[in-house]
Tab-separated table of C-alpha atoms and ligand atoms in Angstrom:
chain	number	residue	atom	x	y	z
Q	113	MET	CA	61.134	99.870	115.292
Q	114	ASN	CA	61.239	97.023	117.959
Q	115	ASN	CA	63.670	98.406	120.728
Q	116	LYS	CA	61.990	101.673	121.610
Q	117	TYR	CA	63.500	104.325	124.440
Q	118	ASN	CA	61.734	103.789	127.528
Q	119	VAL	CA	61.501	107.694	128.284
Q	120	VAL	CA	60.712	110.338	130.989
Q	121	LEU	CA	59.175	113.416	129.560
Q	122	LEU	CA	59.555	116.473	131.744
Q	123	PHE	CA	57.127	119.449	130.622
Q	124	GLY	CA	57.379	122.713	132.423
Q	125	PRO	CA	57.995	126.644	131.113
Q	126	PRO	CA	61.047	127.855	131.397
Q	127	GLY	CA	62.189	128.250	135.068
Q	128	SER	CA	60.007	126.007	136.677
Q	129	GLY	CA	63.440	123.505	136.951
Q	130	LYS	CA	62.533	121.038	134.401
Q	131	GLY	CA	66.534	121.034	134.387
Q	132	THR	CA	67.461	120.929	138.055
Q	133	TRP	CA	64.874	117.659	138.361
Q	134	GLY	CA	65.962	116.213	135.136
Q	135	LYS	CA	70.228	116.430	136.055
Q	136	ILE	CA	68.649	115.165	139.645
Q	137	LEU	CA	67.518	112.311	138.574
Q	138	GLY	CA	70.086	111.935	136.040
Q	139	MET	CA	72.500	110.876	138.850
Q	140	MET	CA	70.079	107.786	139.876
Q	141	PRO	CA	71.420	104.063	138.929
Q	142	GLY	CA	69.750	103.453	135.716
Q	143	PHE	CA	68.290	106.630	134.477
Q	144	PHE	CA	69.756	108.946	131.661
Q	145	HIS	CA	68.973	113.039	131.242
Q	146	VAL	CA	69.357	114.746	128.303
Q	147	SER	CA	68.610	118.238	128.318
Q	148	THR	CA	68.216	119.627	124.204
Q	149	GLY	CA	68.507	123.838	126.471
Q	150	ASP	CA	72.398	121.643	127.302
Q	151	MET	CA	72.618	120.283	123.987
Q	152	PHE	CA	72.680	123.748	122.352
Q	153	ARG	CA	74.238	125.608	124.837
Q	154	MET	CA	77.136	123.117	124.145
Q	155	LEU	CA	77.157	124.193	120.385
Q	156	ASN	CA	80.253	125.725	119.050
Q	157	VAL	CA	79.563	128.905	118.196
Q	158	GLU	CA	81.989	129.754	115.468
Q	159	SER	CA	80.597	126.719	113.884
Q	160	LYS	CA	77.715	127.544	111.474
Q	161	LEU	CA	75.059	125.860	112.898
Q	162	GLY	CA	76.573	127.275	116.224
Q	163	LEU	CA	76.103	130.821	115.461
Q	164	ARG	CA	72.234	129.813	113.875
Q	165	VAL	CA	71.511	128.318	117.265
Q	166	MET	CA	72.465	130.221	119.536
Q	167	GLU	CA	71.123	133.604	117.918
Q	168	ILE	CA	67.608	131.791	117.679
Q	169	ILE	CA	68.068	130.952	121.279
Q	170	ARG	CA	68.696	135.005	122.321
Q	171	LYS	CA	66.119	135.794	120.805
Q	172	GLY	CA	63.616	133.305	122.644
Q	173	GLU	CA	62.745	131.967	119.668
Q	174	LEU	CA	62.396	127.161	118.769
Q	175	VAL	CA	64.998	125.740	117.282
Q	176	PRO	CA	63.705	124.404	114.552
Q	177	ASP	CA	62.027	120.853	114.446
Q	178	ASP	CA	64.182	118.996	112.518
Q	179	ILE	CA	67.661	120.452	113.421
Q	180	THR	CA	66.107	119.900	117.211
Q	181	PHE	CA	65.176	115.930	116.327
Q	182	ASN	CA	68.118	115.249	114.097
Q	183	MET	CA	70.880	116.944	117.313
Q	184	TRP	CA	68.746	115.069	119.863
Q	185	GLN	CA	68.782	111.569	118.554
Q	186	GLU	CA	72.824	112.439	117.602
Q	187	HIS	CA	73.472	112.837	120.866
Q	188	VAL	CA	71.419	110.176	122.634
Q	189	LYS	CA	72.957	108.080	119.848
Q	190	ASN	CA	76.534	108.752	120.519
Q	191	ALA	CA	75.781	108.913	124.004
Q	192	VAL	CA	74.824	105.365	123.467
Q	193	PHE	CA	78.409	104.006	121.629
Q	194	VAL	CA	80.960	105.845	125.053
Q	195	GLY	CA	78.879	103.440	127.423
Q	196	SER	CA	76.590	106.517	129.521
Q	197	PHE	CA	72.999	105.070	127.755
Q	198	ARG	CA	72.338	101.254	128.381
Q	199	PRO	CA	68.720	101.683	125.524
Q	200	GLN	CA	67.947	98.363	126.480
Q	201	LYS	CA	68.475	99.155	130.499
Q	202	ASP	CA	68.376	103.148	131.356
Q	203	VAL	CA	65.545	105.178	131.543
Q	204	LEU	CA	65.859	108.351	129.199
Q	205	VAL	CA	65.245	111.952	131.045
Q	206	LEU	CA	64.090	114.014	128.236
Q	207	ASP	CA	64.093	117.920	129.901
Q	208	GLY	CA	62.821	120.169	126.611
Q	209	LEU	CA	61.382	117.297	124.103
Q	210	PRO	CA	59.024	118.035	122.831
Q	211	ARG	CA	58.699	121.294	122.442
Q	212	THR	CA	56.347	120.957	119.683
Q	213	LYS	CA	54.074	118.577	118.065
Q	214	PRO	CA	55.771	117.739	114.731
Q	215	GLN	CA	58.734	116.972	117.171
Q	216	ALA	CA	56.665	115.051	119.415
Q	217	GLU	CA	55.337	112.812	116.851
Q	218	MET	CA	59.287	112.212	115.995
Q	219	LEU	CA	59.979	111.101	119.143
Q	220	GLN	CA	56.622	108.900	118.496
Q	221	SER	CA	59.042	107.100	116.529
Q	222	VAL	CA	61.731	106.120	118.774
Q	223	ALA	CA	60.502	106.155	122.020
Q	224	ALA	CA	57.993	104.355	124.012
Q	225	VAL	CA	56.689	107.419	127.223
Q	226	ARG	CA	56.826	106.300	130.040
Q	227	ALA	CA	55.367	108.600	132.324
Q	228	ILE	CA	54.709	112.440	131.507
Q	229	LEU	CA	55.830	115.179	134.665
Q	230	LYS	CA	54.397	119.100	134.675
Q	231	LEU	CA	56.058	120.728	136.708
Q	232	ASP	CA	54.242	124.286	136.502
Q	233	CYS	CA	52.653	126.713	138.955
Q	234	GLU	CA	49.501	128.682	138.852
Q	235	ASP	CA	51.371	132.195	138.927
Q	236	HIS	CA	54.741	132.051	136.474
Q	237	GLU	CA	55.498	135.626	138.098
Q	238	ILE	CA	56.956	133.372	140.327
Q	239	LEU	CA	59.155	131.211	137.520
Q	240	ILE	CA	60.511	134.472	135.864
Q	241	GLU	CA	61.812	135.467	139.063
Q	242	ARG	CA	63.338	132.528	139.067
Q	243	LEU	CA	64.930	133.389	135.874
Q	244	HIS	CA	65.928	135.638	137.571
Q	245	ARG	CA	68.102	135.368	140.020
Q	246	ARG	CA	69.792	132.299	137.396
Q	247	ALA	CA	70.743	135.064	134.961
Q	248	VAL	CA	72.542	136.363	137.038
Q	249	LEU	CA	74.254	132.560	138.844
Q	250	GLU	CA	74.497	131.190	135.461
Q	251	GLY	CA	74.969	134.102	132.819
Q	252	ARG	CA	72.604	132.543	130.948
Q	253	GLY	CA	72.221	135.412	128.260
Q	254	ASP	CA	68.651	134.904	127.582
Q	255	ASP	CA	67.303	135.375	131.235
Q	256	ALA	CA	68.583	138.454	131.254
Q	257	ASN	CA	66.168	140.194	128.470
Q	258	GLU	CA	62.777	140.981	130.712
Q	259	ALA	CA	61.065	141.328	126.833
Q	260	ILE	CA	62.785	138.059	125.121
Q	261	ILE	CA	61.629	135.607	129.053
Q	262	ARG	CA	58.109	136.659	128.388
Q	263	HIS	CA	58.254	135.699	124.338
Q	264	ARG	CA	59.610	132.297	125.684
Q	265	PHE	CA	56.659	132.092	127.602
Q	266	GLU	CA	54.921	133.084	125.344
Q	267	ILE	CA	55.389	130.227	122.768
Q	268	TYR	CA	55.945	127.892	125.880
Q	269	ASN	CA	51.801	128.685	125.864
Q	270	ARG	CA	51.304	128.609	122.971
Q	271	GLN	CA	52.696	125.735	121.958
Q	272	ILE	CA	51.918	123.337	125.261
Q	273	GLN	CA	48.506	122.491	124.809
Q	274	GLN	CA	48.573	120.856	121.360
Q	275	THR	CA	52.000	119.009	122.115
Q	276	LEU	CA	50.656	118.390	125.341
Q	277	ALA	CA	48.035	116.696	123.402
Q	278	PHE	CA	49.313	114.355	121.835
Q	279	TYR	CA	49.568	112.383	125.155
Q	280	PRO	CA	47.083	110.498	127.114
Q	281	ARG	CA	45.598	112.270	129.533
Q	282	ASP	CA	46.422	109.864	132.033
Q	283	MET	CA	50.102	109.467	131.951
Q	284	MET	CA	50.227	113.550	132.912
Q	285	ALA	CA	51.625	114.417	136.623
Q	286	TYR	CA	51.087	117.726	137.011
Q	287	ILE	CA	53.533	119.055	139.565
Q	288	ASP	CA	53.499	121.997	141.649
Q	289	VAL	CA	57.444	123.630	141.974
Q	290	THR	CA	56.098	126.151	144.740
Q	291	ILE	CA	56.304	123.418	147.452
Q	292	PRO	CA	59.727	122.657	149.195
Q	293	PRO	CA	62.385	120.534	146.819
Q	294	VAL	CA	61.735	117.602	148.948
Q	295	ARG	CA	58.290	117.729	148.768
Q	296	ILE	CA	58.660	118.050	145.166
Q	297	LEU	CA	60.871	114.501	145.289
Q	298	ALA	CA	58.979	112.880	147.037
Q	299	ALA	CA	55.258	114.016	144.639
Q	300	ILE	CA	58.308	112.596	141.786
Q	301	GLY	CA	59.110	109.575	143.053
Q	302	ASN	CA	55.547	108.517	143.817
Q	303	VAL	CA	54.703	109.219	139.961
Q	304	LEU	CA	57.543	107.215	139.045
Q	305	SER	CA	57.702	104.759	141.649
Q	306	LYS	CA	54.755	103.451	139.736
Q	307	SER	CA	54.631	104.478	135.975
Q	308	LEU	CA	58.054	102.416	136.183
Q	309	THR	CA	57.516	99.230	137.673
Q	310	SER	CA	55.170	98.270	135.018
Q	311	MET	CA	57.920	98.449	132.351
Q	312	SER	CA	58.005	95.836	130.331
A	557	ADP	P1	63.640	127.318	128.350
A	557	ADP	O1	63.171	126.030	129.698
A	557	ADP	O2	64.353	127.851	129.840
A	557	ADP	O3	63.382	127.490	127.582
A	557	ADP	P2	66.352	125.156	128.367
A	557	ADP	O4	67.351	125.691	128.621
A	557	ADP	O5	64.894	124.150	127.899
A	557	ADP	O6	65.785	126.481	128.651
A	557	ADP	O7	65.852	125.906	126.409
A	557	ADP	C1	67.018	127.141	126.273
A	557	ADP	C2	65.902	127.519	123.789
A	557	ADP	O8	67.418	126.880	123.919
A	557	ADP	C3	65.219	127.373	124.722
A	557	ADP	O9	64.490	128.770	124.605
A	557	ADP	C4	64.969	127.067	122.857
A	557	ADP	O10	65.364	128.353	122.269
A	557	ADP	C5	66.110	126.348	122.204
A	557	ADP	N1	65.471	124.598	122.708
A	557	ADP	C6	65.690	124.379	123.512
A	557	ADP	N2	64.359	122.674	123.043
A	557	ADP	C7	64.432	122.729	122.532
A	557	ADP	C8	63.410	122.158	121.008
A	557	ADP	N3	62.837	121.630	122.346
A	557	ADP	N4	63.428	122.737	120.398
A	557	ADP	C9	63.092	124.781	120.323
A	557	ADP	N5	64.324	124.550	120.884
A	557	ADP	C10	64.877	124.946	121.628
């Protein structure tokens, strides 16, 4: 593909704020945010696919790579079709994709990765606390059960190394998500203003 999407990747364990920061970035002119988690949660659970995906999410497992990537591609194509994402002008902010090495490989065929933000902190127990809060505030079933939350962290820890290993180290910016939000915003702005100004 000649014209690859210009992409910023948001990595981070559950509760690290990928969704929050993705949404904030997506509100800026010239950015378009896609969350694979939101995309799955919007599926109609009455459909066969919707039901299958819901069951996977409820268990804290990962949706198979081919389903994830194909759905994501359709989702982005629809956004182009309706004009909410203009690939020639806009930067695509991806939150939740890729989560595995095969997904990173598939993404490579359609995307030029311009920056990678790794949202994380040393003590994951802080994030687990945040997830308990989110379960109450947003009614997310996969955040309500301690065993499922811990299973999602296990999967994250298992997949993240080989997924990140796919990208050059100097492209990654680590952002500590326990610092005040305004400083996180500043850190993200700093990274993106540097990495996106050189965009051809
Ligand atoms: P979190 O980062 O807290 O796990 P998300 O909203 O990003 O929350 O994802 C919710 C769930 O959706 C995941 O636990 C997983 O089941 C599924 N999911 C999201 N993105 C992917 C992906 N790229 N590949 C496979 N499954 C995914």
